mmCIF file of C-alpha atoms in Angstrom:
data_model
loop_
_atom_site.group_PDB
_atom_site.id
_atom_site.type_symbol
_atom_site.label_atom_id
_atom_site.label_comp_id
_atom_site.label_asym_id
_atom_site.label_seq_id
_atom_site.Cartn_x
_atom_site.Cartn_y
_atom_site.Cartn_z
ATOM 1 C CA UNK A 1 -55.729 -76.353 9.693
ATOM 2 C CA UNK A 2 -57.298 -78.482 12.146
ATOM 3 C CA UNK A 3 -53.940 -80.209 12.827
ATOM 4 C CA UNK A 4 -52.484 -76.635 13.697
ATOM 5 C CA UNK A 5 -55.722 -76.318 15.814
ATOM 6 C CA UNK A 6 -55.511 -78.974 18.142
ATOM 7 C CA UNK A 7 -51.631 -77.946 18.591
ATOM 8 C CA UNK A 8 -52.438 -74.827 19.647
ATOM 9 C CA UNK A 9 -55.233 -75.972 21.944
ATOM 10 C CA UNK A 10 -52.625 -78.727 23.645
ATOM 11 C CA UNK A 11 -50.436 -75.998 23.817
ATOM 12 C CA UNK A 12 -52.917 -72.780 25.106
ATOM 13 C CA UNK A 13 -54.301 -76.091 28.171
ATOM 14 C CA UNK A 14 -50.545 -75.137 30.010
ATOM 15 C CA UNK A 15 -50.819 -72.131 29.777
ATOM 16 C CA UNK A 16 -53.977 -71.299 31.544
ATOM 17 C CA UNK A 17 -53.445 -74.203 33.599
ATOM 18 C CA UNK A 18 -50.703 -72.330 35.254
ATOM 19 C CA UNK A 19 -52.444 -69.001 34.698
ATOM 20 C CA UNK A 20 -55.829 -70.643 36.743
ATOM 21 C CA UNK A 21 -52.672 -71.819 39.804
ATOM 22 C CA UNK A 22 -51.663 -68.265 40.071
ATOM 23 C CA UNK A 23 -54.799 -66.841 40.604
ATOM 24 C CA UNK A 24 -54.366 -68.004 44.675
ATOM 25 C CA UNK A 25 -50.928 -66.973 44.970
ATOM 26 C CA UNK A 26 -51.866 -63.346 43.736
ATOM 27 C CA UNK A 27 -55.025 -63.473 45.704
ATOM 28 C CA UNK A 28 -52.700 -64.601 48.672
ATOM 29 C CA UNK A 29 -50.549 -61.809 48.443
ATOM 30 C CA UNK A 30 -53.021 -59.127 48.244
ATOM 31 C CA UNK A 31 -54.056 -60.501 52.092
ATOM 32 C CA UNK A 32 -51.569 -58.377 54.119
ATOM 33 C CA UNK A 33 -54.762 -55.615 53.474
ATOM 34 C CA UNK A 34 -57.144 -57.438 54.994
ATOM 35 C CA UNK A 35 -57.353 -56.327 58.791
ATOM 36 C CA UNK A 36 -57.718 -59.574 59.765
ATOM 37 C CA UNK A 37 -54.489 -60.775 58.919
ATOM 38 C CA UNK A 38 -52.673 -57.432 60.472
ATOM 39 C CA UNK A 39 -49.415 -57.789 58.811
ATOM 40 C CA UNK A 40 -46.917 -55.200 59.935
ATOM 41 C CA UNK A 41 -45.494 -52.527 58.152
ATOM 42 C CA UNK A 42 -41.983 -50.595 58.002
ATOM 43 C CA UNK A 43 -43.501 -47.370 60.574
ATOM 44 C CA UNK A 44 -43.169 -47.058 63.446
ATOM 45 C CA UNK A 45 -44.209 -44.538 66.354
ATOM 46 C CA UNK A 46 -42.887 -43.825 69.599
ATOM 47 C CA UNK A 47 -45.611 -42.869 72.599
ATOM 48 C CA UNK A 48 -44.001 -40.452 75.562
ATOM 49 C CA UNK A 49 -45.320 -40.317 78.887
ATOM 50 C CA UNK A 50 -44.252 -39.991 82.474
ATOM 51 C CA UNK A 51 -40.298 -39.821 80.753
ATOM 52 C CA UNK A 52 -41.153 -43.386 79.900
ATOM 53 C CA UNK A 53 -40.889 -44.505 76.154
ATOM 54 C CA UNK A 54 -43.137 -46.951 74.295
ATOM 55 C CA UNK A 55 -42.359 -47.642 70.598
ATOM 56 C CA UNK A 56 -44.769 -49.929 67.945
ATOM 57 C CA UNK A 57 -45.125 -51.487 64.654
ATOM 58 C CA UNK A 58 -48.095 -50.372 62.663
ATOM 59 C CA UNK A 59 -49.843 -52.460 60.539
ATOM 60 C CA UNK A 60 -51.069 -52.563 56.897
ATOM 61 C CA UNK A 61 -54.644 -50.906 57.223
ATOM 62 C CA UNK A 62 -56.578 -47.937 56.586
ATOM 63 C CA UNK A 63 -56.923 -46.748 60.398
ATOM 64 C CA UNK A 64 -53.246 -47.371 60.936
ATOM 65 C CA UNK A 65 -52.228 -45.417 57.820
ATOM 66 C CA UNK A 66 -54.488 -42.372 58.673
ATOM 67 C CA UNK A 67 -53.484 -42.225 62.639
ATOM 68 C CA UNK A 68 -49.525 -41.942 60.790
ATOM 69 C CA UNK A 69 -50.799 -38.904 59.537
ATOM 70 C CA UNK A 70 -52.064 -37.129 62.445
ATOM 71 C CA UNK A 71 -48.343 -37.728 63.700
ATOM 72 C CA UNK A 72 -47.013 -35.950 65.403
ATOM 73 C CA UNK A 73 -49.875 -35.393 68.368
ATOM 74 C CA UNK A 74 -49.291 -33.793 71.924
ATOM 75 C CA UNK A 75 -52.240 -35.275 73.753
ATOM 76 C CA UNK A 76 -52.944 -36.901 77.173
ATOM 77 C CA UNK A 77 -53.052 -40.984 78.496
ATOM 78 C CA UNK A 78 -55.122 -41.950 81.188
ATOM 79 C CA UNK A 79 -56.258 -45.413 83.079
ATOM 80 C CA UNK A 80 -59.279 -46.918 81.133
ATOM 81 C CA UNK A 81 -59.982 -50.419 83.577
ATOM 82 C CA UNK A 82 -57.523 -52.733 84.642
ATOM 83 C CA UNK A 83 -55.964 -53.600 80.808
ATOM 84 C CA UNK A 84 -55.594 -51.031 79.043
ATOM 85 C CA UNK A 85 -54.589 -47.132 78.664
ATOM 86 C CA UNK A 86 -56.317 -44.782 76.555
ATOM 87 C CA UNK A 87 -55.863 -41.889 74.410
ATOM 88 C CA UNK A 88 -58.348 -39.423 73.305
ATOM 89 C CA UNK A 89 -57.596 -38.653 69.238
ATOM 90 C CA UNK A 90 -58.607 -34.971 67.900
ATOM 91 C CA UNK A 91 -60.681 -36.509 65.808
ATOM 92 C CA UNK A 92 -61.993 -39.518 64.756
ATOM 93 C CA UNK A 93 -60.227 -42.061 62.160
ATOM 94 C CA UNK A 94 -60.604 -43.820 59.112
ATOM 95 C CA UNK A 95 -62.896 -47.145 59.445
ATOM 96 C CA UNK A 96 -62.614 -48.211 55.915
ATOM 97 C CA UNK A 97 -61.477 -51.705 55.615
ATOM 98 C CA UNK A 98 -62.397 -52.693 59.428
ATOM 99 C CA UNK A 99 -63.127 -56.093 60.288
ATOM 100 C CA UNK A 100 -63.041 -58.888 63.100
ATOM 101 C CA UNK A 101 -59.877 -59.954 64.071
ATOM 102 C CA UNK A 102 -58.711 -62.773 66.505
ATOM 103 C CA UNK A 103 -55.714 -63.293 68.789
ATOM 104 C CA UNK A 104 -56.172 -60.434 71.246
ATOM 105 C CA UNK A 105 -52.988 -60.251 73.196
ATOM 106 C CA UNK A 106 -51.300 -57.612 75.875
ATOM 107 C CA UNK A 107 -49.104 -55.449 73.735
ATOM 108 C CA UNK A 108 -51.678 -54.495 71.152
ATOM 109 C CA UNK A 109 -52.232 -51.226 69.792
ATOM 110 C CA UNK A 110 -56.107 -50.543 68.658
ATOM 111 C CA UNK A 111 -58.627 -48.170 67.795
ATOM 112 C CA UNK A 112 -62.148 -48.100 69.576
ATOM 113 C CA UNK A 113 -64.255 -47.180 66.839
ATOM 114 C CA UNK A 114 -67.769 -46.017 68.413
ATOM 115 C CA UNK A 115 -65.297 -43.090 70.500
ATOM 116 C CA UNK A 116 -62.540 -42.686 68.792
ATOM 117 C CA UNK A 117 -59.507 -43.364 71.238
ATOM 118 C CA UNK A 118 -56.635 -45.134 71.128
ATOM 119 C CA UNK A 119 -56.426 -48.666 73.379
ATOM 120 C CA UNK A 120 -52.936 -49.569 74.494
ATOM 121 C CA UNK A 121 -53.559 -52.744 75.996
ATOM 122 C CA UNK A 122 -51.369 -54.508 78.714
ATOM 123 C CA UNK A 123 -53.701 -57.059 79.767
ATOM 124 C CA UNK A 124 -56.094 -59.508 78.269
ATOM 125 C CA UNK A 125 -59.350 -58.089 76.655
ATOM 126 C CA UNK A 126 -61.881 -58.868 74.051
ATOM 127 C CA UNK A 127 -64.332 -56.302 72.179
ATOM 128 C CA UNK A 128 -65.792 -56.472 68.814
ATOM 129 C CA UNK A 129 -65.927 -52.698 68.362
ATOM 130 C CA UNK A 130 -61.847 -52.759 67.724
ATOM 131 C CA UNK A 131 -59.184 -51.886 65.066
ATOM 132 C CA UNK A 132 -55.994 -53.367 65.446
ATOM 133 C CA UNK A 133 -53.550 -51.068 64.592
ATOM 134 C CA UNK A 134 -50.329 -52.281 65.635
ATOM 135 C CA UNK A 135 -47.985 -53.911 68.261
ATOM 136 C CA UNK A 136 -45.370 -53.014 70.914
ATOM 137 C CA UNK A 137 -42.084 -53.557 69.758
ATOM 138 C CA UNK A 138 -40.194 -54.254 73.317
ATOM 139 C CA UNK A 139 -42.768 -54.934 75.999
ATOM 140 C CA UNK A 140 -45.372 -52.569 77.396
ATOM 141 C CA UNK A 141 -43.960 -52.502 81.084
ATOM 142 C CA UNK A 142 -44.609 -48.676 81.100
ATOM 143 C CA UNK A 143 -48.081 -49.157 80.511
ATOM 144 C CA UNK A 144 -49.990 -50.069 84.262
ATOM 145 C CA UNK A 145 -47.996 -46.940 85.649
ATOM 146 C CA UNK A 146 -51.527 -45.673 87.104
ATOM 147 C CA UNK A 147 -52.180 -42.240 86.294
ATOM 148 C CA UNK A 148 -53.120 -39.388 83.649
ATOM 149 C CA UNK A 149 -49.936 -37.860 81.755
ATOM 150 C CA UNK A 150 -49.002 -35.619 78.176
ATOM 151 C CA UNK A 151 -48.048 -38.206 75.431
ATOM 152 C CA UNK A 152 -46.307 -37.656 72.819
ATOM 153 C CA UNK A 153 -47.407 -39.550 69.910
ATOM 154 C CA UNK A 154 -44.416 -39.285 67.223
ATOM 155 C CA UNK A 155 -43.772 -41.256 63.910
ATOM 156 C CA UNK A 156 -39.708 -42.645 64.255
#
Protein backbone atom coordinates (compact mmCIF):
# COMPACT_ATOMS: atom_id res chain seq x y z
CA UNK A 1 0.00 0.00 0.00
CA UNK A 2 2.75 2.28 0.52
CA UNK A 3 4.24 1.29 -2.87
CA UNK A 4 0.81 2.40 -4.50
CA UNK A 5 1.27 5.54 -2.27
CA UNK A 6 4.33 6.95 -3.36
CA UNK A 7 3.04 6.21 -7.12
CA UNK A 8 0.32 8.19 -6.72
CA UNK A 9 2.20 10.99 -4.98
CA UNK A 10 4.98 10.95 -8.07
CA UNK A 11 2.15 10.97 -10.13
CA UNK A 12 -0.46 13.77 -8.26
CA UNK A 13 3.55 16.26 -8.15
CA UNK A 14 2.65 16.81 -12.31
CA UNK A 15 -0.30 17.40 -11.93
CA UNK A 16 -0.42 20.32 -9.64
CA UNK A 17 2.79 21.31 -10.93
CA UNK A 18 1.05 22.27 -14.06
CA UNK A 19 -2.13 23.17 -12.20
CA UNK A 20 0.23 25.84 -9.83
CA UNK A 21 1.72 27.20 -13.91
CA UNK A 22 -1.78 27.92 -14.90
CA UNK A 23 -2.74 29.85 -12.17
CA UNK A 24 -0.78 33.11 -14.09
CA UNK A 25 -2.06 32.39 -17.38
CA UNK A 26 -5.76 32.46 -16.00
CA UNK A 27 -4.90 35.34 -13.80
CA UNK A 28 -3.40 36.93 -17.07
CA UNK A 29 -6.38 36.61 -18.95
CA UNK A 30 -8.78 37.94 -16.54
CA UNK A 31 -6.52 41.47 -17.02
CA UNK A 32 -8.40 42.91 -20.05
CA UNK A 33 -10.91 44.11 -16.81
CA UNK A 34 -8.58 45.91 -15.18
CA UNK A 35 -8.83 49.68 -16.38
CA UNK A 36 -5.43 49.93 -16.44
CA UNK A 37 -4.76 47.73 -19.15
CA UNK A 38 -7.85 49.27 -21.36
CA UNK A 39 -8.18 46.52 -23.78
CA UNK A 40 -10.70 47.26 -26.49
CA UNK A 41 -13.82 45.77 -27.11
CA UNK A 42 -16.08 44.83 -30.30
CA UNK A 43 -18.51 48.45 -29.79
CA UNK A 44 -18.24 51.01 -31.16
CA UNK A 45 -19.96 54.60 -31.24
CA UNK A 46 -20.09 57.23 -33.66
CA UNK A 47 -20.11 61.14 -32.22
CA UNK A 48 -21.99 63.81 -34.78
CA UNK A 49 -21.28 67.32 -34.78
CA UNK A 50 -20.94 70.26 -37.10
CA UNK A 51 -21.86 67.33 -40.13
CA UNK A 52 -18.49 66.03 -39.07
CA UNK A 53 -18.23 62.29 -37.94
CA UNK A 54 -16.03 60.83 -35.20
CA UNK A 55 -16.22 57.05 -34.56
CA UNK A 56 -14.33 54.97 -31.37
CA UNK A 57 -13.48 51.76 -29.85
CA UNK A 58 -14.70 51.28 -26.34
CA UNK A 59 -12.95 49.49 -23.95
CA UNK A 60 -13.51 46.61 -21.47
CA UNK A 61 -14.70 48.57 -18.25
CA UNK A 62 -17.53 49.38 -16.18
CA UNK A 63 -17.84 53.23 -17.25
CA UNK A 64 -17.48 52.26 -20.87
CA UNK A 65 -20.14 49.53 -20.64
CA UNK A 66 -22.70 51.82 -18.82
CA UNK A 67 -22.09 55.09 -21.22
CA UNK A 68 -23.15 52.07 -24.21
CA UNK A 69 -26.25 52.11 -22.52
CA UNK A 70 -27.23 55.60 -22.40
CA UNK A 71 -26.74 55.27 -26.33
CA UNK A 72 -28.24 56.75 -28.17
CA UNK A 73 -27.87 60.59 -26.60
CA UNK A 74 -28.72 63.97 -28.44
CA UNK A 75 -26.60 66.33 -26.39
CA UNK A 76 -24.22 69.29 -27.02
CA UNK A 77 -19.96 69.57 -27.46
CA UNK A 78 -18.24 72.51 -26.55
CA UNK A 79 -14.36 73.81 -26.23
CA UNK A 80 -13.02 72.78 -22.73
CA UNK A 81 -9.02 74.42 -23.02
CA UNK A 82 -6.79 73.96 -25.73
CA UNK A 83 -6.91 69.74 -25.77
CA UNK A 84 -9.83 68.61 -25.43
CA UNK A 85 -13.79 68.82 -26.17
CA UNK A 86 -16.36 68.08 -23.76
CA UNK A 87 -19.67 66.66 -23.35
CA UNK A 88 -22.06 67.13 -20.60
CA UNK A 89 -23.75 63.36 -19.79
CA UNK A 90 -27.52 63.37 -18.31
CA UNK A 91 -26.27 61.86 -15.63
CA UNK A 92 -23.44 60.67 -14.06
CA UNK A 93 -21.69 57.10 -14.77
CA UNK A 94 -20.60 54.06 -13.32
CA UNK A 95 -17.07 54.40 -11.35
CA UNK A 96 -16.81 50.86 -10.33
CA UNK A 97 -13.59 49.36 -11.32
CA UNK A 98 -11.73 52.91 -11.88
CA UNK A 99 -8.17 53.15 -11.57
CA UNK A 100 -4.86 55.00 -12.72
CA UNK A 101 -3.93 54.50 -16.03
CA UNK A 102 -0.78 55.63 -18.05
CA UNK A 103 -0.08 56.50 -21.69
CA UNK A 104 -2.29 59.56 -22.13
CA UNK A 105 -2.37 60.23 -25.81
CA UNK A 106 -4.53 62.67 -28.33
CA UNK A 107 -7.30 60.46 -29.56
CA UNK A 108 -8.53 59.27 -26.20
CA UNK A 109 -11.94 59.00 -25.14
CA UNK A 110 -12.47 59.52 -21.11
CA UNK A 111 -14.71 60.19 -18.42
CA UNK A 112 -14.05 63.07 -15.81
CA UNK A 113 -15.32 61.56 -12.82
CA UNK A 114 -15.77 64.51 -10.13
CA UNK A 115 -18.41 66.21 -13.16
CA UNK A 116 -19.44 63.77 -15.08
CA UNK A 117 -18.56 64.75 -18.81
CA UNK A 118 -17.14 63.21 -21.46
CA UNK A 119 -13.25 64.34 -22.53
CA UNK A 120 -12.48 63.89 -26.20
CA UNK A 121 -9.01 64.73 -26.22
CA UNK A 122 -6.93 65.99 -29.28
CA UNK A 123 -4.00 67.18 -27.53
CA UNK A 124 -1.70 66.10 -24.79
CA UNK A 125 -3.11 66.13 -21.15
CA UNK A 126 -2.66 64.50 -17.84
CA UNK A 127 -5.31 64.28 -14.84
CA UNK A 128 -5.72 61.72 -12.25
CA UNK A 129 -9.47 62.24 -11.90
CA UNK A 130 -9.95 60.20 -15.46
CA UNK A 131 -11.62 57.05 -16.94
CA UNK A 132 -10.42 55.91 -20.06
CA UNK A 133 -13.07 54.80 -21.99
CA UNK A 134 -11.99 54.31 -25.38
CA UNK A 135 -10.07 55.47 -28.55
CA UNK A 136 -10.64 57.15 -31.95
CA UNK A 137 -10.68 54.80 -34.58
CA UNK A 138 -9.43 57.19 -37.66
CA UNK A 139 -7.94 60.37 -36.27
CA UNK A 140 -9.69 63.12 -34.34
CA UNK A 141 -9.10 65.96 -37.01
CA UNK A 142 -12.75 67.11 -36.37
CA UNK A 143 -12.07 67.70 -32.93
CA UNK A 144 -10.20 71.56 -32.55
CA UNK A 145 -13.14 72.84 -34.88
CA UNK A 146 -13.71 75.71 -32.12
CA UNK A 147 -17.16 76.01 -31.17
CA UNK A 148 -20.40 74.63 -29.28
CA UNK A 149 -22.60 72.14 -31.52
CA UNK A 150 -25.64 69.09 -31.04
CA UNK A 151 -23.80 65.66 -30.94
CA UNK A 152 -25.07 62.81 -31.59
CA UNK A 153 -23.74 60.13 -29.52
CA UNK A 154 -24.86 56.69 -31.30
CA UNK A 155 -23.72 53.00 -30.70
CA UNK A 156 -22.69 51.54 -34.62
Amino acid sequence: MSMRFKFMSRRALPGGALAAAAIPLTARGQEGRDPANQEPTDVRIRIDFNKLTLTATLYDNPTARDLASLLPLDLKIEDYGRNEKIVHLPRKLTEEGSGPFGNEQPGDLCYFKPWGNLALFYADYRWDGLIRLGRFDNGFEPLPVRGEYPVRIERI
